[in-house]
Coordinates of C-alpha atoms and ligand atoms in Angstrom, one line a residue:
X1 CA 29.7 68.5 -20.7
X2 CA 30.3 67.0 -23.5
X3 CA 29.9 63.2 -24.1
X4 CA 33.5 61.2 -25.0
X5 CA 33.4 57.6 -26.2
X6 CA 36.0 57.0 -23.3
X7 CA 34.9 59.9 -20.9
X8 CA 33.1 58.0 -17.9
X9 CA 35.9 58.7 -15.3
X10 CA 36.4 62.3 -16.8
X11 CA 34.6 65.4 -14.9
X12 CA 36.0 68.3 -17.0
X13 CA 35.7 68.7 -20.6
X14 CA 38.8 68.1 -22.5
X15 CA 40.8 71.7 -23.5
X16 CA 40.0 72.9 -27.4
X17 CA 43.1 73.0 -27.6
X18 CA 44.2 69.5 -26.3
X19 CA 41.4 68.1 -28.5
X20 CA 42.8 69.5 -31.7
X21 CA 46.0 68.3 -30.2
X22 CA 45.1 65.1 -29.9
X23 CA 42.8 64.2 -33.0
X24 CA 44.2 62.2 -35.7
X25 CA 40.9 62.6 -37.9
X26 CA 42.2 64.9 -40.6
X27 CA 45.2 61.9 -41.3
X28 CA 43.5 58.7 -39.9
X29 CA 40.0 59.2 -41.9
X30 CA 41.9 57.7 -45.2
X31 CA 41.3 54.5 -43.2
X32 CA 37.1 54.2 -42.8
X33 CA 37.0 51.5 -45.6
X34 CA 39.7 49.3 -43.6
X35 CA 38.2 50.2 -40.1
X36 CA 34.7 49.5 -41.1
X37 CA 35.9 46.3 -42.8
X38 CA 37.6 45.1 -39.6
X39 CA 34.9 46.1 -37.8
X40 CA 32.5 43.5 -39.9
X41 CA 34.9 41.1 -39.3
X42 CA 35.1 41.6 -35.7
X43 CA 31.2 41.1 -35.3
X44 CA 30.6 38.1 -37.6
X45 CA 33.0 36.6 -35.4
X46 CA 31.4 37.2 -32.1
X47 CA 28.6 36.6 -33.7
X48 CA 30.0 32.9 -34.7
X49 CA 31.1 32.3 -31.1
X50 CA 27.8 33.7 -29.2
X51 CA 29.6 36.4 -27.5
X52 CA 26.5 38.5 -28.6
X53 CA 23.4 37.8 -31.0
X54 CA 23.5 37.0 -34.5
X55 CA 20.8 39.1 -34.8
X56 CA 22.1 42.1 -33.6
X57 CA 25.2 41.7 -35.0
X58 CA 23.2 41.1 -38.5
X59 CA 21.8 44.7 -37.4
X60 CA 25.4 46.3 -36.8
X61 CA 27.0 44.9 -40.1
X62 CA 24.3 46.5 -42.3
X63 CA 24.5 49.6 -40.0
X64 CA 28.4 49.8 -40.7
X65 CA 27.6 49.6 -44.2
X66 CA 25.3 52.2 -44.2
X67 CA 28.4 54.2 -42.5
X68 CA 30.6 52.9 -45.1
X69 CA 27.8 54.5 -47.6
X70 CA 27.5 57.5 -45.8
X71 CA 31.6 57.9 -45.9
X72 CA 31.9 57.1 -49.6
X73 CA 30.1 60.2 -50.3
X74 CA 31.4 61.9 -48.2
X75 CA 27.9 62.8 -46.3
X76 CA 29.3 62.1 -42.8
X77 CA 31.2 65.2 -41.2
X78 CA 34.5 64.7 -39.6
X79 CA 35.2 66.6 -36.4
X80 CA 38.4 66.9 -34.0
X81 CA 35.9 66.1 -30.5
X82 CA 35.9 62.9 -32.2
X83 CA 39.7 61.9 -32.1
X84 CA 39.8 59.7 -34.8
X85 CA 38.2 57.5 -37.4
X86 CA 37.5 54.6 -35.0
X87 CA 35.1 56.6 -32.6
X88 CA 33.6 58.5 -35.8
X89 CA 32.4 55.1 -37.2
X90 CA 31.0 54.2 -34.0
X91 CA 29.4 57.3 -33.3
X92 CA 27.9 56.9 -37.0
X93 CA 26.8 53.4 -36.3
X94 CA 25.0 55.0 -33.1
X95 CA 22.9 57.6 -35.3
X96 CA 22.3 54.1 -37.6
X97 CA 21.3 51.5 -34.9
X98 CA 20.9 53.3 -31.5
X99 CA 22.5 52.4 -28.7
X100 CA 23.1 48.6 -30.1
X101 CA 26.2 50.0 -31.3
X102 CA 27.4 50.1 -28.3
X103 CA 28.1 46.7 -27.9
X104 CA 30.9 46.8 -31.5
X105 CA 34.0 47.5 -29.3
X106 CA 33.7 44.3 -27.5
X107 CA 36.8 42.3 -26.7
X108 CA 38.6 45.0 -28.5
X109 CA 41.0 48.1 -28.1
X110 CA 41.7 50.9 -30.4
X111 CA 45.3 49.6 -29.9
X112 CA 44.7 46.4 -31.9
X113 CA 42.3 47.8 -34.1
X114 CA 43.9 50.5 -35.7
X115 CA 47.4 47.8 -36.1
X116 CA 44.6 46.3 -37.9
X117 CA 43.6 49.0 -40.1
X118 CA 46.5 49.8 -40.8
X119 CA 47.4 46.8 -42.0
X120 CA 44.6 46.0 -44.5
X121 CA 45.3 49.5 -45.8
X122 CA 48.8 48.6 -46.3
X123 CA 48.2 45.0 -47.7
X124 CA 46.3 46.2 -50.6
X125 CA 48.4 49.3 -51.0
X126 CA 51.5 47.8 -51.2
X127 CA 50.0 45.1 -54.1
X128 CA 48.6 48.3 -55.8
X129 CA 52.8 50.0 -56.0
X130 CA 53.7 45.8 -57.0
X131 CA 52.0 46.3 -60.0
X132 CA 52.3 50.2 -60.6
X133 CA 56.6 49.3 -60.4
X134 CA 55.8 46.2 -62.8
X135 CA 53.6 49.1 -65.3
X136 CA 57.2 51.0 -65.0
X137 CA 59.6 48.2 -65.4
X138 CA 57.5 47.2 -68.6
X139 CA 57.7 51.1 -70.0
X140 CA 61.5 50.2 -69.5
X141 CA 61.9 47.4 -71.6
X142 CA 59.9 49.2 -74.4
X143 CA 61.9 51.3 -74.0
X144 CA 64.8 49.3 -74.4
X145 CA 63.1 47.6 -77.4
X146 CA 62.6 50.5 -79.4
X147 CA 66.4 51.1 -78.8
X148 CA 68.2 48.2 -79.6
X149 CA 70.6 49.4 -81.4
X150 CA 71.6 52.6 -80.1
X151 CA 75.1 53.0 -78.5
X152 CA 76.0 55.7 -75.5
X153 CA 79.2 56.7 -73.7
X154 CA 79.1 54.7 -70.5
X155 CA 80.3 56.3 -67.4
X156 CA 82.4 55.7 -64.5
X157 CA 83.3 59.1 -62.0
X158 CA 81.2 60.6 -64.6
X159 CA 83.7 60.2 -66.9
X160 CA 83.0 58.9 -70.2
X161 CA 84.2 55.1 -69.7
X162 CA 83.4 52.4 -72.5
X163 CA 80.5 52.5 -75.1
X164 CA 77.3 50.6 -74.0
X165 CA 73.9 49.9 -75.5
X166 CA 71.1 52.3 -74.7
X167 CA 68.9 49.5 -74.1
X168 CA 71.8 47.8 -72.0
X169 CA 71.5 51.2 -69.7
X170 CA 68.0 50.9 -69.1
X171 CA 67.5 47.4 -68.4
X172 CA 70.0 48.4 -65.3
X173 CA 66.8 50.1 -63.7
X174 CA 64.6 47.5 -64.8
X175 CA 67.1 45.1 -62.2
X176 CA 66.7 48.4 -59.6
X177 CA 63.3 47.9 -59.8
X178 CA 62.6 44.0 -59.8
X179 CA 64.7 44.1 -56.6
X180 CA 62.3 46.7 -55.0
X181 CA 59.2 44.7 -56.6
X182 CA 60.9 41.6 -54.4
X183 CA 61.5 44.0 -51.1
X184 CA 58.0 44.8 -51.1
X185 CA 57.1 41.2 -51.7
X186 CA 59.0 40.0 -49.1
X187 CA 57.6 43.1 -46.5
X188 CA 54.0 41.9 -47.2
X189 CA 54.2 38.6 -45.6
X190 CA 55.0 40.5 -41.9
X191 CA 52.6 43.2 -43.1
X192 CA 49.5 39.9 -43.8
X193 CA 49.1 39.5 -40.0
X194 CA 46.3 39.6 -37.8
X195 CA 46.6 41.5 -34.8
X196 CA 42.9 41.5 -33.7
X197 CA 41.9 40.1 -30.3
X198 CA 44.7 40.9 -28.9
X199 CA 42.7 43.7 -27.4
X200 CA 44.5 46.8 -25.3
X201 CA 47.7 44.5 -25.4
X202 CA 46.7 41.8 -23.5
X203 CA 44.5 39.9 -25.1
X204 CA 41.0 39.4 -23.9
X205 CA 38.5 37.7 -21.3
X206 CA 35.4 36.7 -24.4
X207 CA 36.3 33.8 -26.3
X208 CA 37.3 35.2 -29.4
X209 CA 38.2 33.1 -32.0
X210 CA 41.3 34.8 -33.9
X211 CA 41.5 32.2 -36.3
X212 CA 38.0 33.1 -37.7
X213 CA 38.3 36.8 -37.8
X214 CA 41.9 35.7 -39.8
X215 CA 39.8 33.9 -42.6
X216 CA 37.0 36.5 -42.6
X217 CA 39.7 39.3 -43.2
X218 CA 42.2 37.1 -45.5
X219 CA 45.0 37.5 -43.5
X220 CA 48.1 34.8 -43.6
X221 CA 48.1 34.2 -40.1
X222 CA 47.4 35.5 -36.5
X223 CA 50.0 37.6 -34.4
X224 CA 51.3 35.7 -31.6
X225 CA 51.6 37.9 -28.8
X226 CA 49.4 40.6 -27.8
X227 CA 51.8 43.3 -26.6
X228 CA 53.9 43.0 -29.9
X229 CA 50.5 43.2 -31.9
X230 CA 49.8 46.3 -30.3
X231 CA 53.2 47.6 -30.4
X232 CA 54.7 46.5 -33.4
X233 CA 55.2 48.8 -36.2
X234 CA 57.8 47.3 -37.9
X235 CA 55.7 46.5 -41.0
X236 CA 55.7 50.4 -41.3
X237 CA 58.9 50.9 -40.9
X238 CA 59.6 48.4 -43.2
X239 CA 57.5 49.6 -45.9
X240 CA 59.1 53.0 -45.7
X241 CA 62.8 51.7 -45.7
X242 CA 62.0 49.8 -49.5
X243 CA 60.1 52.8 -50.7
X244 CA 63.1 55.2 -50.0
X245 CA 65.6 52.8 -51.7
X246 CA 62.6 52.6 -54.5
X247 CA 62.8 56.5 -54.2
X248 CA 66.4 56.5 -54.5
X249 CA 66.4 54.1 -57.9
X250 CA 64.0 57.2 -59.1
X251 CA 66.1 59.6 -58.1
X252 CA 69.3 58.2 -59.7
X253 CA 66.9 57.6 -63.2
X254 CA 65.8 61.6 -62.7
X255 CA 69.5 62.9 -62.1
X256 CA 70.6 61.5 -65.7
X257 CA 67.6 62.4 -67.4
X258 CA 68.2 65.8 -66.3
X259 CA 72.0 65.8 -67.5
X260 CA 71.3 64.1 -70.5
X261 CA 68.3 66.6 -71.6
X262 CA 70.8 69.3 -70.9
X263 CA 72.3 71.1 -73.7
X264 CA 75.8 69.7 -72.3
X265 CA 74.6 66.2 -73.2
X266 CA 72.0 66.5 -75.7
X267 CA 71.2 62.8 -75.9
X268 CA 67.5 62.8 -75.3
X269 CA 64.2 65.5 -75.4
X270 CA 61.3 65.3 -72.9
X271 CA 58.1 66.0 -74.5
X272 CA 55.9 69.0 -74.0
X273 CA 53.8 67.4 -72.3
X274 CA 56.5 66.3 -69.5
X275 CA 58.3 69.5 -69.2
X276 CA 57.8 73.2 -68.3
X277 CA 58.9 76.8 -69.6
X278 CA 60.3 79.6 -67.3
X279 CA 58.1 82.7 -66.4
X280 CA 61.4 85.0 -67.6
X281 CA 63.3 82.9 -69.7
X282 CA 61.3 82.5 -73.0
X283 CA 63.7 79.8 -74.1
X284 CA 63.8 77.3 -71.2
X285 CA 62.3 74.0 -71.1
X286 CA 62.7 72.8 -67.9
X287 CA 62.9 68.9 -66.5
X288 CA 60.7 69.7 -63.8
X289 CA 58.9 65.8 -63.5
X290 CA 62.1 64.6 -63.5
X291 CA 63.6 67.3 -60.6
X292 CA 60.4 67.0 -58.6
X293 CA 60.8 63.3 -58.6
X294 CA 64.5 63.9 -57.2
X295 CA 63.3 66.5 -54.7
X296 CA 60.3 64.1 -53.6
X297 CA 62.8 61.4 -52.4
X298 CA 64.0 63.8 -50.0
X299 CA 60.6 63.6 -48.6
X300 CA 60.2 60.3 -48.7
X301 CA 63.5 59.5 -46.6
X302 CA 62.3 62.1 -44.1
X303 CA 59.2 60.1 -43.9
X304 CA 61.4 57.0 -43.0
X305 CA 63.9 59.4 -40.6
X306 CA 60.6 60.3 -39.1
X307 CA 59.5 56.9 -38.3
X308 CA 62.1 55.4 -37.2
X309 CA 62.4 58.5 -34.9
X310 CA 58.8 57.8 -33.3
X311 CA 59.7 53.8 -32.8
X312 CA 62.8 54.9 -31.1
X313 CA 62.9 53.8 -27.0
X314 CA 59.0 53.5 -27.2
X315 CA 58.3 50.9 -24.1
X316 CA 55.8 48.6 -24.6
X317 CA 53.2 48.4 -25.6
X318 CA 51.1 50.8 -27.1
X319 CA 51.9 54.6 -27.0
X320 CA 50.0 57.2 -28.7
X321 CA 53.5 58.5 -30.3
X322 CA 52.6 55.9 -32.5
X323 CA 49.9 58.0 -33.6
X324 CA 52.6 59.5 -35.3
X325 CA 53.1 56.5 -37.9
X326 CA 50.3 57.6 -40.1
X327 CA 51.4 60.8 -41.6
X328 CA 55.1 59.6 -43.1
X329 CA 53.3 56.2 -44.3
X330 CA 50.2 57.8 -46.5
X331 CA 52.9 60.5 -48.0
X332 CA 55.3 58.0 -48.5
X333 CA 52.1 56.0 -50.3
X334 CA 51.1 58.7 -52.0
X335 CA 54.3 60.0 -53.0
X336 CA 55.7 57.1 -54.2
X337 CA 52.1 56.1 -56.2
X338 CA 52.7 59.5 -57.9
X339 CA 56.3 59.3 -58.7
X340 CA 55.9 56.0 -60.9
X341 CA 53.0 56.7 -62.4
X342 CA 54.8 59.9 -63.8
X343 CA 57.7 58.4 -64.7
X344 CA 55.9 55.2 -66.5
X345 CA 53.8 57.9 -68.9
X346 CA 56.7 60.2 -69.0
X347 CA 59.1 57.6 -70.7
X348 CA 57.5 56.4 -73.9
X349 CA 57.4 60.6 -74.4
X350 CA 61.0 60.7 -74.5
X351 CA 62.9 61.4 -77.7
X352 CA 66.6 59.5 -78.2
X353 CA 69.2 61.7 -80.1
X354 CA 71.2 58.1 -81.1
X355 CA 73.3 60.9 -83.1
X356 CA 74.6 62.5 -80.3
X357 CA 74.9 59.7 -78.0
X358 CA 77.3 57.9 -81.1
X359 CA 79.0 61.1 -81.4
X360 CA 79.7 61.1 -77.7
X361 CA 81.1 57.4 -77.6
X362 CA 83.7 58.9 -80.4
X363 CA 84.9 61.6 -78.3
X364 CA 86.9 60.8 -74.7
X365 CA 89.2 57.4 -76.1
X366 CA 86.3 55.4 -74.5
X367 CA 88.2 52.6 -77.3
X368 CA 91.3 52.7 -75.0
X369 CA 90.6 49.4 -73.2
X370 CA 90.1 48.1 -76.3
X371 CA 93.3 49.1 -77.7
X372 CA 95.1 47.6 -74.6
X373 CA 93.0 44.5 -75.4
X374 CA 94.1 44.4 -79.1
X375 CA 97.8 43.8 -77.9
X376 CA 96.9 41.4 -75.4
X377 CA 95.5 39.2 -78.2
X378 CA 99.0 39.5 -79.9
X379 CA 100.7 38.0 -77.3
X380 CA 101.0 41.5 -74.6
X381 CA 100.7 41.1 -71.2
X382 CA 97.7 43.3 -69.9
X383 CA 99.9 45.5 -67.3
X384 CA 101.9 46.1 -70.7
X385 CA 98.9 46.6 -72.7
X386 CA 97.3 49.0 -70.3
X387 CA 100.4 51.5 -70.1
X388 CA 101.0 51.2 -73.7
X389 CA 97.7 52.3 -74.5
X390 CA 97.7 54.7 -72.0
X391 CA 101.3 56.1 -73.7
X392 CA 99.0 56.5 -77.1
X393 CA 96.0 58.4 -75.9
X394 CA 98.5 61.1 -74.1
X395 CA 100.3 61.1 -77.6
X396 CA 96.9 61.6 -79.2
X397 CA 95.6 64.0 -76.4
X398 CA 98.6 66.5 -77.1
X399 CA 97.8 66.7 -80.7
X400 CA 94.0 67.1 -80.5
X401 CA 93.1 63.4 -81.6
X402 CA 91.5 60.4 -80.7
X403 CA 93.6 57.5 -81.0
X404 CA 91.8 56.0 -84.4
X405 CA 92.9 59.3 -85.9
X406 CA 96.4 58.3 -85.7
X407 CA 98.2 57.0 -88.8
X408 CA 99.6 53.4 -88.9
X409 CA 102.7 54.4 -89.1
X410 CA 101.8 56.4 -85.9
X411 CA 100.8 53.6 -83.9
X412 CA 103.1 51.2 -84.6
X413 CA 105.8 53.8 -82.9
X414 CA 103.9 52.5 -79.7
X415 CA 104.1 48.6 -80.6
X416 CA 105.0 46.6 -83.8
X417 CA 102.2 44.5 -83.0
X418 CA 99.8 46.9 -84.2
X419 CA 98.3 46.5 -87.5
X420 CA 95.7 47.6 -89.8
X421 CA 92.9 45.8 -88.3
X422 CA 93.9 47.8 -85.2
X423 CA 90.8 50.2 -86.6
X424 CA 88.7 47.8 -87.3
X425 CA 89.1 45.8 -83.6
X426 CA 88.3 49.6 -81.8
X427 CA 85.4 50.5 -83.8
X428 CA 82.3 50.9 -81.7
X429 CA 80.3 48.1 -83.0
X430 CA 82.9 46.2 -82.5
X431 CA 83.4 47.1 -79.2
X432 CA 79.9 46.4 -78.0
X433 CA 80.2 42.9 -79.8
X434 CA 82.8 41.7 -78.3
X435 CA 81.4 42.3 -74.4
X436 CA 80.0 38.8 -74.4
X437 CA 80.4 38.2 -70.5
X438 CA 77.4 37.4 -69.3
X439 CA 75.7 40.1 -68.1
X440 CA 77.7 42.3 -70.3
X441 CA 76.7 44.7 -72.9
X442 CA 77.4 42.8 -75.9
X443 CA 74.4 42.7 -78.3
X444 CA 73.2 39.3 -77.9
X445 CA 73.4 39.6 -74.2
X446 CA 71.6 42.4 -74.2
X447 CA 69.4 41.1 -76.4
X448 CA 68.8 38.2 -74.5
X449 CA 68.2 40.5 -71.4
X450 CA 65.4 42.3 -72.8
X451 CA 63.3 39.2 -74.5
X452 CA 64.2 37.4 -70.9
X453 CA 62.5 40.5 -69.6
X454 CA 59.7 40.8 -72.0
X455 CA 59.0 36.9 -71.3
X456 CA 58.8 37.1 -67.2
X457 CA 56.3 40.4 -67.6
X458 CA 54.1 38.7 -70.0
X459 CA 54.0 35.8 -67.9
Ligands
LIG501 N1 44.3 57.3 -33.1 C1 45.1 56.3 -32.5 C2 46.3 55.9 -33.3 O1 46.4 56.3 -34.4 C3 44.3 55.1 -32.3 C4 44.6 54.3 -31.1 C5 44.4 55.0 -29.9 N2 44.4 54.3 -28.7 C6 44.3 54.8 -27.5 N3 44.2 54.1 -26.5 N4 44.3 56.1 -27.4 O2 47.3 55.3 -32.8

């Protein structure tokens, strides 16, 4: 019969079936480098509080690192008898130091240790996509920067609204994505606990010293009951909620970067190197970074579906359905890595048509509030203004025109308020000039906006 790590009480040998059932090595191994780090932690801190010899634990630690080796290269075979990546570093560590090794899982459970690996993973993964998402929100405002100047349709129902800046547009994702930089900040504070110690979920009869294994590790602060620290998977949870908002923010970025590289819109060309042809269709060059990027965040929201889904009614404390957390958090991880790190290359390769954008803000009376605005600075009350103006554009609809088409003489049918500087008050530079609101699209805002941006990621 075959030996298990756990198998004293067991007489039969465990199903093949049942085995490959039940082994999480294929997912879990991504976490050696954590579990072997926990695992130095754990001994230097029995170690420090005499639960076994400094000696042998000296012997362990450089054992683990000869594991830790071993895994790097990828010399040490994985294999489904083994369950998981906990009991193949120990069994490592046994072909290292003999049966010495046997003495790591003191005063500890696979329950609390792989909360703990898990979180160290997640720790330094979530500070990795902090400063991937501040890489993309600084591609943004170059962006921006190069485009100062340009003006676009703005949209509301999809409908072509009011003229904004091109740089205005973009800098609305650069918000997007400073509030997901701040969700994920605010995540990592319940993701920098220390759940070690608190054993199979009831904490433990050696003296440990959580406090020390906390400073060995770097963690903010210990967990403060055991069953939650085995059971809690919040921080999980958690991570995968903000990434599928982030994922959404991408996805709303990939929609109109589609539309816009359509023929339809013509306003900006994906490079080469960012798009692909069409076995059939010799013409095509398709948005497919852009569509995958959408597609993916339907992924990445299963992933949190999926979770939340496995958390669901669990009792406490530990359950191995919680096994199950692994597989939605590394794709979410890696999806998420992958989708800004595309889209952060992909946007300095993007080519602006400011023609057609221009043309499009002169096509669709996007100057109609303006028009309504002009009378209102005469003296016209806005409701007036507002079905005045609207009275003009159905006049100038009928006849195939936009409203600064229409003569003078024309206008002033609609209001003897109107004069000559009527054109000059709904010209589109105009228009974006006078949207001084804060916050607005008016040049020195916007302006403002982007150097207030360029200042905070230089900083
Ligand atoms: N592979 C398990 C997991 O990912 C580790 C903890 C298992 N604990 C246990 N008592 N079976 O959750």
């Amino acid at each position: 019969m075959s030996e298990k790590l756990w198998g004293g009480r067991f007489s039969q040998d465990t199903d093949t079936l049942v085995e490959k059932f039940n082994a999480s090595i294929d997912v879990d191994k991504r976490l050696y480098a954590s579990d072997i780090c926990g695992s130095i932690a754990h001994l230097k801190m029995m170690a420090h509080e005499g639960i076994i010899p400094k000696d042998e634990a000296d012997t362990l630690i450089a054992g683990l690192g000869r594991v830790k080796a071993g895994m790097d290269k990828g010399e040490i075979a994985f294999s489904d008898s083994l369950e998981d990546i906990h009991m193949h570093v120990e069994e490592a560590l046994g072909k290292e130091t003999g049966d010495l090794a046997k003495k790591l899982h003191t005063g500890r459970s696979r329950n609390d240790q792989v909360a703990l690996d898990v979180r160290i993973y997640l720790k330094e993964e979530t500070l990795t996509i902090i400063r991937m998402l501040t890489g993309f929100q600084r591609a943004l405002v170059a962006m921006a920067r190069k485009h100062m100047d340009v003006v676009m349709p703005g949209y509301t129902h999809m409908q072509r609204a009011q003229p904004v800046l091109f740089a205005h547009h973009l800098m609305a994702y650069y918000e997007m994505m400073g509030r997901d930089i701040q969700r994920f900040q605010d995540s990592l504070k319940r993701v920098d606990v220390m759940p070690l110690g608190a054993a199979a979920l009831a904490g433990t009869t050696y003296p440990v010293n959580r406090e020390y294994t906390r400073q060995v590790l770097g963690f903010g602060k210990v967990s403060e009951n055991s069953i939650d620290s085995v059971s809690d998977r919040d921080f999980v949870m958690e991570f995968i909620a903000h990434a599928s908002i982030c994922m959404i923010h991408l996805s709303r970025l990939s929609e109109e970067l589609i539309l816009w590289s359509s023929s339809e819109f013509a306003f900006i060309t994906i490079s080469d190197a960012f798009t692909t042809g069409s076995s059939i269709m010799p013409q095509k060059k398709n948005p497919d970074v852009a569509e995958l990027v959408r597609g993916k965040t339907g992924r990445v929201v299963g992933n949190l579906v999926a979770i939340l889904t496995v958390m669901k009614s669990l009792p406490m404390a530990y359950n191995k359905d919680m096994q199950e957390d692994k597989e939605p958090l590394f794709d979410t991880v890696d999806t998420l890595k992958i989708c800004i790190e595309v889209y952060t290359r992909m946007l300095p390769n993007i080519m602006v048509h400011r023609d057609r954008m221009k043309a499009a803000c002169k096509q669709g009376f996007l100057n109609a509030t303006d028009f309504a605005d002009y009378l209102v600075g005469r003296g016209m009350a806005f409701r007036q203004a507002h079905s005045v103006a609207g009275k003009a554009v159905a006049v100038a609809l009928s006849q195939g025109k936009e409203l600064d088409d229409l003569s003078l003489e024309e206008l002033r049918s609609f209001s003897d308020l109107i004069n000559q500087d009527i054109y000059h008050f709904i010209c589109l530079d105009q228009m974006i000039a006078r949207r001084i609101s804060y916050g607005g699209t008016g040049f020195d805002n916007v302006e403002k906006a982007v150097q207030r941006a360029e200042k905070e990621l230089n900083s």
